[in-house]
XYZ file of C-alpha atoms in Angstrom:
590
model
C 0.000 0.000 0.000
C 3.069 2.479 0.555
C 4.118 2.214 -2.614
C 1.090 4.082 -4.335
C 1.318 7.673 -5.099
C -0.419 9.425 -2.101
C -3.740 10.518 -3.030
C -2.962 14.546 -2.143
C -0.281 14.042 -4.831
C -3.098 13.239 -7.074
C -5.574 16.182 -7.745
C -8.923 16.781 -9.893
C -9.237 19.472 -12.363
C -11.185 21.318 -9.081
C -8.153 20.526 -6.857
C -9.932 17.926 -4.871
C -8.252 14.314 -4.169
C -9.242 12.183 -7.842
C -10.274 9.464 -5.583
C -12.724 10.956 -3.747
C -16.618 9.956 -5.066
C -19.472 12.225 -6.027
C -20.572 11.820 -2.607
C -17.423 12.606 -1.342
C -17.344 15.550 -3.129
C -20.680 16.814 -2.321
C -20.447 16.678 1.175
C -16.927 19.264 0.755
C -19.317 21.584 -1.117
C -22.171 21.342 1.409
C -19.657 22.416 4.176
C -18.492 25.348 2.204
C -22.055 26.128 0.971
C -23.125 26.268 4.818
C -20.188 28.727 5.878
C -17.624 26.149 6.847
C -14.003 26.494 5.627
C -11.827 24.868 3.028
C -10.316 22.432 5.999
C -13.276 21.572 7.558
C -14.698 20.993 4.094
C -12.069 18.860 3.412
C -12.458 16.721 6.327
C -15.772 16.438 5.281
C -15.075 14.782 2.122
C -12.404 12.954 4.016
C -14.753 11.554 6.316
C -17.403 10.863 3.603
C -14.005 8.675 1.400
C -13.225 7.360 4.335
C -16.891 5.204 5.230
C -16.799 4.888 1.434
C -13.755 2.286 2.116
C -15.692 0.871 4.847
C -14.281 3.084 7.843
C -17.040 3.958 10.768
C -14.548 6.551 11.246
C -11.505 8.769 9.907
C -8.581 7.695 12.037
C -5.981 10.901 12.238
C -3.341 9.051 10.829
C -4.815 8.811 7.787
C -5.831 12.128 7.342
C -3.883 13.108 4.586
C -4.172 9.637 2.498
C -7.887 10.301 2.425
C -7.781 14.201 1.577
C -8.123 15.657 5.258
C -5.577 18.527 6.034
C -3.334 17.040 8.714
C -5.051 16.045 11.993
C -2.995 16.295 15.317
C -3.778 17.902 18.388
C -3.750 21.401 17.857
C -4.673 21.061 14.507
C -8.443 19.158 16.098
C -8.696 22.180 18.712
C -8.292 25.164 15.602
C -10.669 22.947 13.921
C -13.321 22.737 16.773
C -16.079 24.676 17.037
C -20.337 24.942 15.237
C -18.430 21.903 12.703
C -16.260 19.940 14.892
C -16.869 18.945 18.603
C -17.445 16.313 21.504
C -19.579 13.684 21.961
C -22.117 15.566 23.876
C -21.272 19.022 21.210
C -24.433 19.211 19.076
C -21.963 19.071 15.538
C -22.105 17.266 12.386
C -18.365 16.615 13.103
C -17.388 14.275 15.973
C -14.413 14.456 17.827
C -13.322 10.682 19.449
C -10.279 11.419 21.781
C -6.889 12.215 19.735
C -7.744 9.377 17.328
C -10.877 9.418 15.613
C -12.792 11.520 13.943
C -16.786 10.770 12.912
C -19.504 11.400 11.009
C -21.830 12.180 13.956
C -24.757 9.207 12.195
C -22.204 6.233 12.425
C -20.597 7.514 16.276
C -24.572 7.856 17.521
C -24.603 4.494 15.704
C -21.467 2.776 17.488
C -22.803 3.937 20.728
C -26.078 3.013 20.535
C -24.913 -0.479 20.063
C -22.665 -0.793 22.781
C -25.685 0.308 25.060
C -27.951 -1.943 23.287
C -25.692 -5.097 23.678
C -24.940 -4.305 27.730
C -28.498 -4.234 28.307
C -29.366 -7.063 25.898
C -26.432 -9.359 27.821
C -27.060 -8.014 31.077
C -31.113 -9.235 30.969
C -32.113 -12.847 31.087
C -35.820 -13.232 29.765
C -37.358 -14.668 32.666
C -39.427 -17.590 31.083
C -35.756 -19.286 29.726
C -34.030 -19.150 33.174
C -34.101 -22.962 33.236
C -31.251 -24.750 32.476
C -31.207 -27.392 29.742
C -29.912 -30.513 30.811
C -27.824 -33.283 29.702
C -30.170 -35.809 28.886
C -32.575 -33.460 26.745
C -29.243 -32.474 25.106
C -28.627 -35.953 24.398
C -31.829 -36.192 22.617
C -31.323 -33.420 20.407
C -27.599 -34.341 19.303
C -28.870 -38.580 18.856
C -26.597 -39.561 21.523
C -23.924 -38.659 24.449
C -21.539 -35.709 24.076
C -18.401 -36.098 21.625
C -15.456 -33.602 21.317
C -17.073 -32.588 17.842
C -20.175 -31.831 19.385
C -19.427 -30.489 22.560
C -19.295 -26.998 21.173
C -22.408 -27.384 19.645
C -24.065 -28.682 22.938
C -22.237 -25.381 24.419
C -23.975 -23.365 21.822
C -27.711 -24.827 22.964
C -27.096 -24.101 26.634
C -25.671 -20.532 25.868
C -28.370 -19.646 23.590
C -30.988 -19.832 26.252
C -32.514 -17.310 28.358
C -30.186 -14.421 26.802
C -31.751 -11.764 24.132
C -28.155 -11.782 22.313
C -26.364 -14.716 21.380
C -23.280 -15.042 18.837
C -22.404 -18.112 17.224
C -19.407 -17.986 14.994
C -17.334 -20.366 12.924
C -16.024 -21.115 9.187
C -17.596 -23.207 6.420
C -18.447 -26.593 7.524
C -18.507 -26.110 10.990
C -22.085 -26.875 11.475
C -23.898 -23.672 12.166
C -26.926 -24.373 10.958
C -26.776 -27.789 12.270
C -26.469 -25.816 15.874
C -29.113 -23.359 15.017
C -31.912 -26.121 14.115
C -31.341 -27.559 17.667
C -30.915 -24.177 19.511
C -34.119 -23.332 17.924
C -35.727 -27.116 18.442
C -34.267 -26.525 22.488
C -35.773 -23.062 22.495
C -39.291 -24.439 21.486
C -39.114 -26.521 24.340
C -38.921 -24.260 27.257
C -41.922 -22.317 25.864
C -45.772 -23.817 25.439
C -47.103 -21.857 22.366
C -45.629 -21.865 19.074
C -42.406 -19.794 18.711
C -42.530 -16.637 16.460
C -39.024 -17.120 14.667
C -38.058 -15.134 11.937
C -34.579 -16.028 9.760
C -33.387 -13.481 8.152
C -29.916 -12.674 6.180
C -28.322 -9.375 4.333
C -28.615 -11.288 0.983
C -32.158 -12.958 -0.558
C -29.762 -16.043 -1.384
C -28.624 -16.169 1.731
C -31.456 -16.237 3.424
C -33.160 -18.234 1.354
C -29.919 -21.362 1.417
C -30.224 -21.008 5.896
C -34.175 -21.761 5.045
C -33.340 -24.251 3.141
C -30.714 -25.725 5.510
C -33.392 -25.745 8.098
C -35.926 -27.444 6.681
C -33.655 -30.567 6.078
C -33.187 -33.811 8.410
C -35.780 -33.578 11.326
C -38.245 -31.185 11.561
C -38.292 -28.344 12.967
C -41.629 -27.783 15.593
C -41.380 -23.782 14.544
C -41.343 -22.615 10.581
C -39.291 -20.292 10.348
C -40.120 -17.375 8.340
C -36.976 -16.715 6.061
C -36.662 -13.059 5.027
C -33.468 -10.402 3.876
C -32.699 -8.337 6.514
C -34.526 -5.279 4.551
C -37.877 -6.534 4.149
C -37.313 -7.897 8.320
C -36.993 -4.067 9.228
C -39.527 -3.026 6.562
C -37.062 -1.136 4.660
C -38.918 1.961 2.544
C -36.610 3.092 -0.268
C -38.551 6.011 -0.653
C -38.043 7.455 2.980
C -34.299 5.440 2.996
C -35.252 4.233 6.563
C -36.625 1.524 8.088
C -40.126 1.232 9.639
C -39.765 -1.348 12.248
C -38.156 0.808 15.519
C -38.302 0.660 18.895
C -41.900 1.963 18.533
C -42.870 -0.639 16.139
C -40.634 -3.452 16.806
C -40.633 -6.698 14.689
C -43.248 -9.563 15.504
C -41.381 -12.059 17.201
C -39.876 -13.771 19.840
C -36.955 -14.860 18.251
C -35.095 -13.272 15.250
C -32.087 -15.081 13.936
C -29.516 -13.225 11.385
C -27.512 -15.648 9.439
C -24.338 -14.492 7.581
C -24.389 -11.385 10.327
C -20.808 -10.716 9.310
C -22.431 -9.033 5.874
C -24.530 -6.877 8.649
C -22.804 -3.036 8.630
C -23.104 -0.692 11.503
C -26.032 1.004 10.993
C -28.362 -2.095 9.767
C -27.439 -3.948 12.967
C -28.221 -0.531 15.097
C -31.650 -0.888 13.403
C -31.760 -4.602 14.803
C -31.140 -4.351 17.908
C -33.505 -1.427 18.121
C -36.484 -3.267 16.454
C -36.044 -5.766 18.793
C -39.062 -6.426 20.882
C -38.160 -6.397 24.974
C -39.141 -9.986 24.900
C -37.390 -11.314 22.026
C -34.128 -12.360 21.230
C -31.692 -11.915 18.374
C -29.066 -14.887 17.216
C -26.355 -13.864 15.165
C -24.741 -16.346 13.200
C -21.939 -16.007 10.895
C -17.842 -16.666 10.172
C -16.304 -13.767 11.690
C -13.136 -14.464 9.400
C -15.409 -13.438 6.477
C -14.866 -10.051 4.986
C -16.356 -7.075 6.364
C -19.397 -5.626 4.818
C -19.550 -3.531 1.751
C -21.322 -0.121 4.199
C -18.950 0.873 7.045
C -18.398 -0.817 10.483
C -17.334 -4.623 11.191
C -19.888 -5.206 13.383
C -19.683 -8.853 14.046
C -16.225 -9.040 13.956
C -15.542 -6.159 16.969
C -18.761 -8.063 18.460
C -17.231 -11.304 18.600
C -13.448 -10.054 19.212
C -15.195 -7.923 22.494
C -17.139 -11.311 23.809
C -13.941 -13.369 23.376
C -11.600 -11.289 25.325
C -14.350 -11.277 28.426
C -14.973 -14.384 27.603
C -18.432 -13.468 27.642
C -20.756 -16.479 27.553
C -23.528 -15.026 24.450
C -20.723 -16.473 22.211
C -19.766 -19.981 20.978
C -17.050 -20.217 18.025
C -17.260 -23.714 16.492
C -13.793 -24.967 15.475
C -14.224 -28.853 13.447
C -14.990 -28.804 10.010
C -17.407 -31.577 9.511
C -16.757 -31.714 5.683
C -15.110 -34.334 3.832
C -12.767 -32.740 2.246
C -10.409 -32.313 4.945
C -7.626 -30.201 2.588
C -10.059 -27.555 1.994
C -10.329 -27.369 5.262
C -6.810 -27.198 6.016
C -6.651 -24.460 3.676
C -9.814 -22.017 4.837
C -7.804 -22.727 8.095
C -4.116 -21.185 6.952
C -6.231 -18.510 5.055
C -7.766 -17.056 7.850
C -4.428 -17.356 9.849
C -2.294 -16.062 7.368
C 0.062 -18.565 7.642
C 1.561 -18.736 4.421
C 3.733 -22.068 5.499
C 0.721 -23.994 6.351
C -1.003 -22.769 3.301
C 1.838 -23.613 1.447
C 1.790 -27.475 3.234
C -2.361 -27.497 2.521
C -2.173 -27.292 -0.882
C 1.042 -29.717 -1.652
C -1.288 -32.511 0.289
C -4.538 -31.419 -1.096
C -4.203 -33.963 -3.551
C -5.750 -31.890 -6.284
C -8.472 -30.593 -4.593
C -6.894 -27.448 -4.508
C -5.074 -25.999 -8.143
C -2.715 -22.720 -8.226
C -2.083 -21.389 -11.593
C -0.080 -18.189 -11.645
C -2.398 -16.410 -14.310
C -0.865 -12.699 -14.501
C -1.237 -11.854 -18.033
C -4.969 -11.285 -19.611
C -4.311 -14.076 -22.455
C -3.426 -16.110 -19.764
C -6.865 -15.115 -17.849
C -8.576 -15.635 -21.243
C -7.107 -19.260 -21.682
C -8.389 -19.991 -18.110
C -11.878 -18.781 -18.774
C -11.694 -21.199 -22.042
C -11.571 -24.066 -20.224
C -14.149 -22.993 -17.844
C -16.713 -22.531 -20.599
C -15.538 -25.840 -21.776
C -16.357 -27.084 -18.130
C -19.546 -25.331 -18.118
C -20.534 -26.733 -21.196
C -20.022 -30.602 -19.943
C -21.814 -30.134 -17.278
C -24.404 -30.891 -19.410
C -27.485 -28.995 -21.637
C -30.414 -27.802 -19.858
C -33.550 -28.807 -19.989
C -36.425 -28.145 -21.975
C -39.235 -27.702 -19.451
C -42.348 -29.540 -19.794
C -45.802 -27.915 -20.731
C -47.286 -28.953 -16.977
C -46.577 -26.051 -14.673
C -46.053 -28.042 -11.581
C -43.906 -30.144 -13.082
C -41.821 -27.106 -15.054
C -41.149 -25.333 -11.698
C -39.967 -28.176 -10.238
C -37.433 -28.934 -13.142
C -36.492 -25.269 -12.907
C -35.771 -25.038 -9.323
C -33.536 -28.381 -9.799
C -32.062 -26.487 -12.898
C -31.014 -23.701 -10.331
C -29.874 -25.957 -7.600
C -27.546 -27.333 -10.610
C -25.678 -23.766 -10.509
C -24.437 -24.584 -7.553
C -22.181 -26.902 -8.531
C -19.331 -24.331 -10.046
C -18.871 -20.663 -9.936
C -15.839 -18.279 -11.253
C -15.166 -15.600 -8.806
C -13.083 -12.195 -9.089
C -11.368 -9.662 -6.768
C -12.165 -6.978 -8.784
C -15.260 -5.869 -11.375
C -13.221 -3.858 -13.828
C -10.455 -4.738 -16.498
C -8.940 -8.019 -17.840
C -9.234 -9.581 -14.205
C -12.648 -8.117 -13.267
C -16.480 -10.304 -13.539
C -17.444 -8.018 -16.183
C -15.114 -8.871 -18.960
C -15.336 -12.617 -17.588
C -18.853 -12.741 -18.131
C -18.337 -10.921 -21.074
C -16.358 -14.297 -22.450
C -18.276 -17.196 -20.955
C -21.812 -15.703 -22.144
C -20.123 -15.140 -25.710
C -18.837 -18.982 -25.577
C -22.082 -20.764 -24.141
C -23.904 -18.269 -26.736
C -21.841 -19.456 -29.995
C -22.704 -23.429 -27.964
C -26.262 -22.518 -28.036
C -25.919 -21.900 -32.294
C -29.256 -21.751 -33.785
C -31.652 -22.578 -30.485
C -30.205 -18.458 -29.099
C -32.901 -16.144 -29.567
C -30.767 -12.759 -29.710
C -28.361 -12.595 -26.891
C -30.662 -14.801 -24.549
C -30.166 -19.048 -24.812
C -30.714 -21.443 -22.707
C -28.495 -21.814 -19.674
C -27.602 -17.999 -19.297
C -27.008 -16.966 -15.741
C -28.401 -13.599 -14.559
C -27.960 -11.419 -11.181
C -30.718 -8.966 -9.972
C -29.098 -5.795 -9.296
C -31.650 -3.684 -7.401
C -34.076 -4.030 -5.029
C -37.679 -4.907 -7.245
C -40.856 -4.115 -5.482
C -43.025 -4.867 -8.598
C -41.589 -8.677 -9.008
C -40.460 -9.198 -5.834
C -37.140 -9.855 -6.305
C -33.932 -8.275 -4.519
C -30.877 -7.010 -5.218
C -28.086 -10.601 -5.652
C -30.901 -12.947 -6.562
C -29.937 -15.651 -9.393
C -31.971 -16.395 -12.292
C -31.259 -18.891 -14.589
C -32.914 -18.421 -18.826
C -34.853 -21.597 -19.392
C -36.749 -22.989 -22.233
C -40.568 -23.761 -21.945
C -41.942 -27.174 -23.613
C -43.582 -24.346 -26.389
C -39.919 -22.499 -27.027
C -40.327 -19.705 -25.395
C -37.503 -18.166 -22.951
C -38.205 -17.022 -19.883
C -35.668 -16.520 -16.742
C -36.700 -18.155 -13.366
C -35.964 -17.590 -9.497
C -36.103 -19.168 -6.696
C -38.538 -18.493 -4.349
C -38.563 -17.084 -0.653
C -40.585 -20.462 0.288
C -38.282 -22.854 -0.727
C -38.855 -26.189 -1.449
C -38.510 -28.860 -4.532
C -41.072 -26.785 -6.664
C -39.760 -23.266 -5.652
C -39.490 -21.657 -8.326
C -41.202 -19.089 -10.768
C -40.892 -17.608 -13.878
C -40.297 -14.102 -15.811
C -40.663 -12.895 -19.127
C -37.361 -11.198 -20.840
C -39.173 -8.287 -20.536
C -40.263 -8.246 -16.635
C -36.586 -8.725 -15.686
C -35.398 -5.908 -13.315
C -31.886 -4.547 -13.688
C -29.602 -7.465 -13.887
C -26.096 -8.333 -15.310
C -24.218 -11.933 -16.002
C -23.996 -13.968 -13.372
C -21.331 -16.526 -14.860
C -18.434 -14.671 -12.767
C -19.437 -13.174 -9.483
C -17.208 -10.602 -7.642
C -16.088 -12.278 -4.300
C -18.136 -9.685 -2.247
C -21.141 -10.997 -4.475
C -20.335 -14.380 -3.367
C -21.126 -14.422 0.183
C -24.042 -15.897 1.240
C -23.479 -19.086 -1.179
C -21.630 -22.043 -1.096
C -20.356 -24.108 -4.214
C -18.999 -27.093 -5.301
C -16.346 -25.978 -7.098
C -14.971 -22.225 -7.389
C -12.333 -21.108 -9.564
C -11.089 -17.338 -7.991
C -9.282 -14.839 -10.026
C -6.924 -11.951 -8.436
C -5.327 -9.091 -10.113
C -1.536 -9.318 -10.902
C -0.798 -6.207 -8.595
C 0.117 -7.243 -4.930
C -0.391 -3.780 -4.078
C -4.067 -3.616 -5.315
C -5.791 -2.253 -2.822
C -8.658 -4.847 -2.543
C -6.506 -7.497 -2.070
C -6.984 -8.666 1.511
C -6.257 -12.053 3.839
C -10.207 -12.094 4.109
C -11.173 -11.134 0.840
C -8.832 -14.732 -0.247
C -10.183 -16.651 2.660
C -13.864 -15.683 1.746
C -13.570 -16.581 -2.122
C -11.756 -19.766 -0.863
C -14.244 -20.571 1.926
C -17.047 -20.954 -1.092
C -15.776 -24.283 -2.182
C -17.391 -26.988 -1.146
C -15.191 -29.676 -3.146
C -12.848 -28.387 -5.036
C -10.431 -25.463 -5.340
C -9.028 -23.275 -8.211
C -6.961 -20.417 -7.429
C -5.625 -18.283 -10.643
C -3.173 -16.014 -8.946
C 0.927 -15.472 -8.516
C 2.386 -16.457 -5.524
C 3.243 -12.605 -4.369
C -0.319 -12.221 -4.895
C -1.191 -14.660 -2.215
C 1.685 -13.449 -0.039
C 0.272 -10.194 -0.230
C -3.531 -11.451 0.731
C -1.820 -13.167 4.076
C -0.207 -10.015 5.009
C -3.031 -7.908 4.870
C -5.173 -8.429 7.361
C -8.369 -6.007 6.817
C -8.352 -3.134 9.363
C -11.592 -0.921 9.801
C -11.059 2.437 11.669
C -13.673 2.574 14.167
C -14.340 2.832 17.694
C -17.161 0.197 18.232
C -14.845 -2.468 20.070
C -13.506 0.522 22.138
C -17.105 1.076 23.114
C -17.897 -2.659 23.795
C -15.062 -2.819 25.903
C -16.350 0.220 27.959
C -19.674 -1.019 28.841
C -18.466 -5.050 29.289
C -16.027 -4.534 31.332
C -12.403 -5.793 31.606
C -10.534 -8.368 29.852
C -11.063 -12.039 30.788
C -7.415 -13.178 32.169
C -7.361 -16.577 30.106
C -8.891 -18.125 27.502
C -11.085 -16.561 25.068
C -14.678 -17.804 25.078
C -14.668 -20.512 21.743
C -15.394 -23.914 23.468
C -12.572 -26.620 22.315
C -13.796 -29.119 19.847
């Protein structure tokens, strides 16, 4: 990252950093419009850039790298004043110590959670006070404890009688195996039927933990699987969401899966739509990457539990997959231990592949054979006439895309998702010869991009161009239900905004799991996206099989570069929890 030109080196025909956004630059021009002066309209922008890279704050040291004038002491106390105060100051501006400076929306934000989460840990809903034992435990796990299941176990008992509970670990792990019996123990301890709603950032997520659920035994609740948007009754009009304290969500349980896609202020909302008698689950690797809108909630959530050892948290550890070298991989990955890595992927057998692919005819040759791969996966199907019968090929059809998926770092250039879609729909297109109707065949993969009141479908949703028994094209989805038959239909037409969906970015990605995943990184190992979780996330997404296309100083540079979110929300935690635990951290061994 040193090695780029500082931004302030770089200006904009106005004289403005070129890397700052429209928004960026609005907010500058606001300040000015509004009496402020050039600095603090520059630390306006600054602090606008700086949430744009995923910061809940500016953190003084990098001031300058984000277009701030310099911020030390005395240059925060010339600054201070109607713009720039305290805490308690009634300013746009907020002032965090010598450190951190905020946008005053994500600091109100940051401490509302930290008083939300000491209350929420600090009450025990008085109907759950009894303990579960061990034989009822026995029952729900088919037998006595084992070391791979004594977390799990831990997880039941923990979940119980607290309105927050955490449960963390990486792919494989058996979180959702853990949540169907915390759920199945939490029925148990109350007579009527329990008001759960699932939820997840993503419709796809969401959808796959509903899924998950309904398998093996059944459940005695149905949960009601929702994004987190429509949960919170999101209206895009107002750019708020309805359910508040003063009209909190229906339930008496609300469980978040993938929580570590949840930013700052959409868990805020959470915790503040949560009804006094409910409780929220978080679920979710905290070795994921951090969400796209600024904070790292789950991760400073789980980092401030595990240094109190606080006991709403469980981190599961055993990877109940097969494929023990992918395992032994996610593991190195999210320890950036390059020797282990190195040691995985020598023993994986072939189950994990490292081509170093830094030229774009090399990336081009890659994405050949992919689109050969594609291809022999097989045609598919012509859908019969009976509609029953047509959405249940269809939803099988889109269970099918599961089994491979090409991910990228980046969107743009030779190494982004749009040029790679660009060159797998133009080779299953020229496949399809005379049965393509235009640019639309058979088989082509598409992604919703925006949120779609009028056919109900949300912003990462997959739909997959079908043919009906008549000829006809028409896209289908999944649906929120789930199910063998879940799936339905839209015209070419009817589609919202969408793009290819051959090549995903890796951010794209989360939420879904795959059989095989082939991941892409730039050449540069100073890009700037290139992180140890961004690589651990893409490589956590494989289910069987492996495929990195990357140099080896590419990799290196993942591993070294850990992701680290300016912010004050673990500072905040550790304020109202209290101090440090003197041993272990709170993840039960197993």
């Amino acid at each position: 990252m040193s090695a780029q030109p500082h931004p302030l080196m770089l200006r904009s025909a106005t004289g403005l950093p070129e890397h700052w956004r429209p928004i960026d630059r609005l907010l500058h021009r606001w300040v000015l419009s509004h009496g402020g002066w050039e600095d603090l309209a520059r630390l306006g922008g600054a602090l606008s850039a700086a949430t744009g890279e995923g910061h809940s704050a500016l953190a003084v040291e990098d001031a300058l790298r984000l277009g701030a004038p310099t911020l030390d002491r005395d240059a925060l106390d010339a600054l201070a004043g109607p713009w720039l105060g305290g805490p308690d100051d009634d300013t746009p501006f907020v002032r965090d110590g010598e450190d951190r400076v905020y946008l005053r929306r994500y600091w109100a934000a940051e401490t509302a959670i930290a008083t939300a989460v000491a209350q929420a840990v600090q009450t025990t809903l008085p109907t759950l006070a009894t303990a579960i034992d061990e034989a009822t435990l026995d029952a729900l796990f088919g037998g006595p404890a084992t070391p791979e299941t004594t977390p799990q176990r831990e997880a039941v008992r923990r979940c119980l009688g607290t309105r927050l509970f955490v449960l963390t670990g990486g792919p494989g792990t058996g979180k959702t195996t853990t949540v169907r019996r915390m759920l199945m123990a939490r029925q148990r301890l109350q007579d009527s039927p329990l008001a759960v709603r699932v939820a997840a950032p993503t419709g796809k997520a969401a959808q796959r933990l509903a899924e998950s659920l309904r398998e093996g035994e059944s459940l005695p609740v149905e949960p009601i699987a929702l994004t987190v948007h429509r949960l919170l009754d999101y209206q895009p009009h107002a750019q708020a969401f309805s359910r508040h304290r003063g009209r909190p969500i229906e339930a008496d349980l609300v469980v978040i899966d993938e929580a570590s896609m949840l930013d700052l202020e959409t868990l805020h909302a959470l915790l503040d739509a949560l009804p006094p008698h409910a409780a929220l689950w978080l679920v979710g690797d905290a070795d994921q990457l951090s969400p796209v809108g600024p904070g790292s909630a789950l991760q400073d959530l789980v980092q401030a539990f595990e240094a109190r050892d606080a006991s709403p948290l469980v981190r599961l550890h055993h990877s109940f997959r097969a494929e023990a070298e992918l395992s032994a991989v996610n593991t190195a990955l999210s320890q950036g231990d390059g020797v282990a890595l190195a040691e995985a992927i020598d023993g994986s057998q072939g189950t994990v592949r490292v081509f170093s692919t830094t030229t774009p005819a090399a990336v081009q040759a890659a994405l050949r054979d992919w689109a050969e791969a594609l291809i022999a996966d097989g045609a598919m199907p012509v859908l019969p006439a009976d509609p029953a019968s047509a959405a249940t090929q269809a939803a099988a059809a889109l269970r099918m895309l599961r089994a491979r998926q090409w991910l990228c770092a980046v969107r743009e250039g030779a190494f982004g998702s749009v040029e790679a879609n660009q060159r797998l729909d133009a080779a299953l297109r020229r496949h399809a010869g005379a049965n393509a109707q235009g640019e639309w065949y058979t088989g082509r993969r598409v992604l919703v991009t925006r949120n779609d009141s009028d056919t109900g479908l949300f912003n990462g949703d997959i739909g997959l161009c079908l043919a009906d028994a008549d000829g006809r094209l028409r896209v289908w989805f999944d649906t929120p239900s789930g199910g063998a038959a879940a799936a339905r239909a839209l015209p070419l037409g009817a589609l919202p905004a969408f793009e290819l969906a051959f090549a995903l970015t890796v951010h794209k990605s989360q939420g879904s799991e795959y059989g095989e995943v082939a991941v892409l990184l730039p050449p540069d190992p100073m890009h700037r996206v290139l992180s140890r979780e961004l690589l651990y996330t893409a490589a956590s997404r494989a289910k069987r099989a492996l495929t990195l296309y990357a140099d080896d100083t590419v990799i290196d540079a993942c591993l070294d570069q850990p992701v680290r979110r300016a912010g004050g929300l673990h500072v905040r935690l550790a304020e109202v929890l209290g101090p440090r635990a003197s041993d272990a951290p709170c993840s039960v061994p197993g």
